[in-house]
Short mmCIF file of C-alpha atoms in Angstrom, two decimals:
data_model
loop_
_atom_site.label_atom_id
_atom_site.label_comp_id
_atom_site.label_asym_id
_atom_site.label_seq_id
_atom_site.Cartn_x
_atom_site.Cartn_y
_atom_site.Cartn_z
CA MET N 175 0.00 0.00 0.00
CA LEU N 176 1.41 3.40 -1.00
CA PRO N 177 1.90 6.06 1.71
CA THR N 178 -0.66 8.85 1.95
CA THR N 179 0.17 11.90 -0.17
CA THR N 180 0.48 15.20 1.70
CA ASP N 181 1.29 17.47 -1.26
CA ARG N 182 0.98 17.01 -5.04
CA THR N 183 2.52 19.05 -7.86
CA ILE N 184 1.62 18.38 -11.48
CA VAL N 185 4.53 18.56 -13.93
CA PRO N 186 2.92 19.53 -17.27
CA ALA N 187 4.01 17.70 -20.41
CA ARG N 188 7.16 19.27 -21.89
CA HIS N 189 7.84 21.38 -18.77
CA ALA N 190 9.43 21.07 -15.31
CA ARG N 191 8.50 21.78 -11.73
CA SER N 192 10.58 21.94 -8.55
CA ILE N 193 10.01 21.50 -4.84
CA ARG N 194 12.18 21.92 -1.78
CA LEU N 195 12.68 18.84 0.37
CA ALA N 196 13.98 18.59 3.91
CA ALA N 197 16.22 15.69 4.85
CA GLY N 198 13.99 12.77 5.78
CA GLN N 199 11.09 13.69 3.52
CA THR N 200 9.88 11.14 1.01
CA VAL N 201 8.87 12.08 -2.54
CA ARG N 202 7.20 10.06 -5.26
CA VAL N 203 7.36 10.71 -9.02
CA VAL N 204 4.21 9.45 -10.71
CA ASP N 205 3.61 8.74 -14.40
CA VAL N 206 0.06 10.09 -14.56
CA ALA N 207 -1.07 8.62 -17.89
CA GLY N 208 1.70 6.11 -18.61
CA GLY N 209 4.53 5.96 -21.13
CA GLN N 210 6.19 9.22 -20.04
CA VAL N 211 9.87 9.65 -19.15
CA GLY N 212 10.95 12.11 -16.47
CA ASP N 213 14.33 13.75 -15.90
CA VAL N 214 15.00 14.10 -12.16
CA PHE N 215 17.62 16.49 -10.76
CA ALA N 216 18.56 17.12 -7.13
CA PHE N 217 20.69 19.99 -5.81
CA THR N 218 21.76 20.56 -2.22
CA ALA N 219 19.71 23.34 -0.67
CA ASP N 220 22.65 25.56 0.23
CA ASP N 221 24.81 25.10 -2.88
CA PRO N 222 23.59 24.37 -6.43
CA GLY N 223 27.20 23.48 -7.25
CA GLU N 224 26.60 20.21 -5.39
CA PHE N 225 24.08 17.99 -7.15
CA HIS N 226 23.16 14.41 -7.84
CA SER N 227 25.84 12.85 -10.04
CA ALA N 228 25.01 9.83 -12.15
CA ALA N 229 28.69 8.96 -12.59
CA HIS N 230 29.49 9.13 -8.89
CA THR N 231 26.36 7.12 -8.09
CA ARG N 232 27.29 4.35 -10.52
CA ALA N 233 30.72 4.15 -8.89
CA ARG N 234 29.14 4.02 -5.44
CA VAL N 235 26.58 1.28 -6.07
CA ASP N 236 28.48 -0.74 -8.72
CA ARG N 237 25.49 -0.87 -11.03
CA LEU N 238 23.86 1.28 -13.72
CA PHE N 239 20.94 2.21 -11.43
CA PRO N 240 20.52 1.78 -7.67
CA ALA N 241 18.39 -0.98 -6.21
CA ILE N 242 15.78 -0.29 -3.53
CA GLY N 243 17.54 0.83 -0.37
CA GLU N 244 20.61 2.13 -2.20
CA PRO N 245 21.70 5.79 -2.46
CA PHE N 246 22.12 8.38 -5.15
CA VAL N 247 25.18 10.52 -4.37
CA THR N 248 26.38 13.99 -5.29
CA ASN N 249 29.43 15.11 -7.21
CA ARG N 250 31.03 15.40 -3.74
CA ARG N 251 30.07 11.77 -3.00
CA ARG N 252 27.51 12.61 -0.32
CA GLU N 253 24.20 10.75 -0.23
CA ILE N 254 21.42 13.06 -1.39
CA LEU N 255 18.58 10.62 -2.20
CA THR N 256 17.77 6.99 -1.47
CA LEU N 257 15.61 4.76 -3.65
CA VAL N 258 12.77 3.76 -1.32
CA ALA N 259 10.23 2.04 -3.59
CA ASP N 260 9.59 1.34 -7.25
CA ASP N 261 6.03 0.66 -8.33
CA SER N 262 6.84 0.61 -12.05
CA PRO N 263 8.37 -1.94 -14.43
CA GLY N 264 11.71 -0.90 -12.91
CA LEU N 265 13.28 0.47 -16.08
CA HIS N 266 15.24 3.68 -15.43
CA ASP N 267 18.43 5.22 -16.82
CA MET N 268 21.53 7.11 -15.71
CA LEU N 269 23.52 6.94 -18.96
CA ILE N 270 21.73 9.41 -21.23
CA PRO N 271 22.22 13.18 -20.73
CA ALA N 272 19.32 15.60 -20.60
CA CYS N 273 18.05 16.61 -24.02
CA ASP N 274 19.11 20.12 -24.99
CA PRO N 275 18.72 22.62 -27.85
CA THR N 276 21.76 21.26 -29.70
CA ARG N 277 20.38 17.72 -29.54
CA TYR N 278 17.16 18.85 -31.20
CA ALA N 279 18.97 20.95 -33.78
CA LEU N 280 20.94 17.84 -34.77
CA LEU N 281 17.65 15.95 -34.99
CA GLY N 282 16.32 18.59 -37.39
CA VAL N 283 13.87 20.27 -35.00
CA PRO N 284 15.42 23.52 -33.75
CA ASP N 285 13.50 25.62 -31.20
CA HIS N 286 12.17 22.43 -29.59
CA ARG N 287 11.67 22.45 -25.82
CA SER N 288 14.26 20.45 -23.88
CA CYS N 289 14.94 19.11 -20.39
CA ALA N 290 18.01 21.35 -20.15
CA GLN N 291 15.82 24.39 -20.85
CA ASN N 292 13.21 23.11 -18.41
CA LEU N 293 15.83 22.77 -15.68
CA ALA N 294 17.16 26.28 -16.31
CA GLU N 295 13.64 27.71 -16.04
CA ALA N 296 12.92 25.79 -12.84
CA LEU N 297 16.16 26.97 -11.22
CA ALA N 298 15.56 30.56 -12.32
CA GLU N 299 12.34 30.58 -10.28
CA HIS N 300 14.59 30.19 -7.23
CA GLY N 301 17.14 32.75 -8.44
CA LEU N 302 19.60 29.97 -9.27
CA SER N 303 21.53 28.81 -12.31
CA VAL N 304 24.16 26.21 -13.21
CA ALA N 305 26.99 26.42 -15.73
CA HIS N 306 26.38 22.87 -16.96
CA THR N 307 23.30 20.64 -16.92
CA PRO N 308 23.93 17.64 -14.65
CA GLN N 309 23.19 14.19 -16.03
CA PRO N 310 19.74 13.36 -14.68
CA ILE N 311 18.08 10.35 -13.15
CA ASN N 312 15.92 9.38 -16.13
CA VAL N 313 12.98 7.73 -14.43
CA PHE N 314 10.83 5.35 -16.48
CA MET N 315 13.35 5.57 -19.36
CA ASN N 316 13.94 2.28 -21.16
CA ILE N 317 17.54 2.12 -22.44
CA PRO N 318 18.54 -1.53 -22.98
CA VAL N 319 22.30 -2.18 -22.95
CA ALA N 320 23.74 -5.20 -24.79
CA ASP N 321 27.17 -5.94 -26.23
CA GLY N 322 28.38 -2.45 -25.39
CA ARG N 323 25.57 -0.75 -27.32
CA ILE N 324 22.43 1.03 -26.18
CA GLU N 325 18.95 1.05 -27.64
CA TRP N 326 16.17 3.62 -27.35
CA GLY N 327 13.16 1.72 -26.04
CA ALA N 328 9.73 3.14 -25.31
CA ALA N 329 8.78 3.66 -21.68
CA ARG N 330 6.77 0.70 -20.37
CA THR N 331 5.00 2.45 -17.52
CA ARG N 332 1.24 2.45 -17.11
CA ALA N 333 -0.95 5.14 -15.62
CA GLY N 334 -0.17 5.60 -11.93
CA ASP N 335 3.21 3.85 -11.92
CA SER N 336 5.69 5.55 -9.62
CA ILE N 337 9.16 5.65 -8.11
CA THR N 338 9.85 6.90 -4.58
CA PHE N 339 12.90 8.62 -3.10
CA ARG N 340 13.86 9.78 0.38
CA ALA N 341 15.85 13.00 0.72
CA GLU N 342 19.05 12.46 2.71
CA LEU N 343 20.00 16.15 2.54
CA ASP N 344 17.92 19.33 2.36
CA CYS N 345 17.61 19.71 -1.38
CA LEU N 346 15.91 21.25 -4.39
CA PHE N 347 14.19 18.45 -6.32
CA VAL N 348 13.39 19.11 -9.99
CA VAL N 349 11.38 16.95 -12.39
CA SER N 350 11.12 17.57 -16.13
CA SER N 351 8.40 15.81 -18.11
CA CYS N 352 10.68 15.00 -21.03
CA PRO N 353 9.64 16.70 -24.32
CA GLN N 354 11.44 14.15 -26.51
CA ASP N 355 9.03 13.24 -29.32
CA VAL N 356 11.57 12.58 -32.09
CA VAL N 357 13.36 9.55 -30.62
CA GLY N 358 10.74 7.05 -29.46
CA ILE N 359 11.35 6.95 -25.70
CA ASN N 360 7.92 8.34 -24.75
CA GLY N 361 4.44 7.11 -25.58
CA ALA N 362 2.38 8.23 -28.53
CA GLU N 363 1.59 11.49 -26.74
CA LEU N 364 3.65 13.51 -24.26
CA THR N 365 1.86 13.62 -20.92
CA ASP N 366 2.08 14.96 -17.38
CA LEU N 367 4.01 13.63 -14.43
CA ALA N 368 3.32 14.36 -10.78
CA ILE N 369 5.54 15.00 -7.77
CA GLU N 370 3.99 13.78 -4.53
CA VAL N 371 5.46 14.45 -1.10
CA VAL N 372 4.44 11.36 0.82
CA GLY N 373 6.19 11.77 4.14
CA SER N 374 7.32 14.52 6.48
CA ALA N 375 10.89 15.00 7.67
CA GLY N 376 11.84 12.83 10.61
#
């Protein structure tokens, strides 16, 4: 049984939303309609220069994506999130960078919204910015790896599937509902995600 939600923020298709979390709070990312990838970013509350690092996390947990109970760590190797529960098919990614304007220009669709742009807009609402877009936690993203090559699979989530994290540090938690509609990682239609705070600190 999923914990009771205390606060819910809708992340509109193609856009991002952010919330502040205190250490000990639990947050769930929900695929509202199914088949939608989300880019998750986490920055320490007092310094946006410290953020979740996919590379450092892979080195810490010795796998491409943490298992339930394992941490996500920052670029300073501090635990910032823990994977608490996964009520989805369990397919997530930490290899692929956030889509950005150059990516879409190379795909022949300039002026396309991107997760990098979404992150910049979400940080700007807090008066923050970063010089480089961190590699995100790509929740619900299906990137099979075989024989040293990757494939771009469609998300397999259904409506209501979710993944749950616990904040280990006070942090700014950002979710982008990925606008990628050129490479087939999302469903037939880009849809909303939701951020649900499901537990209080302590």
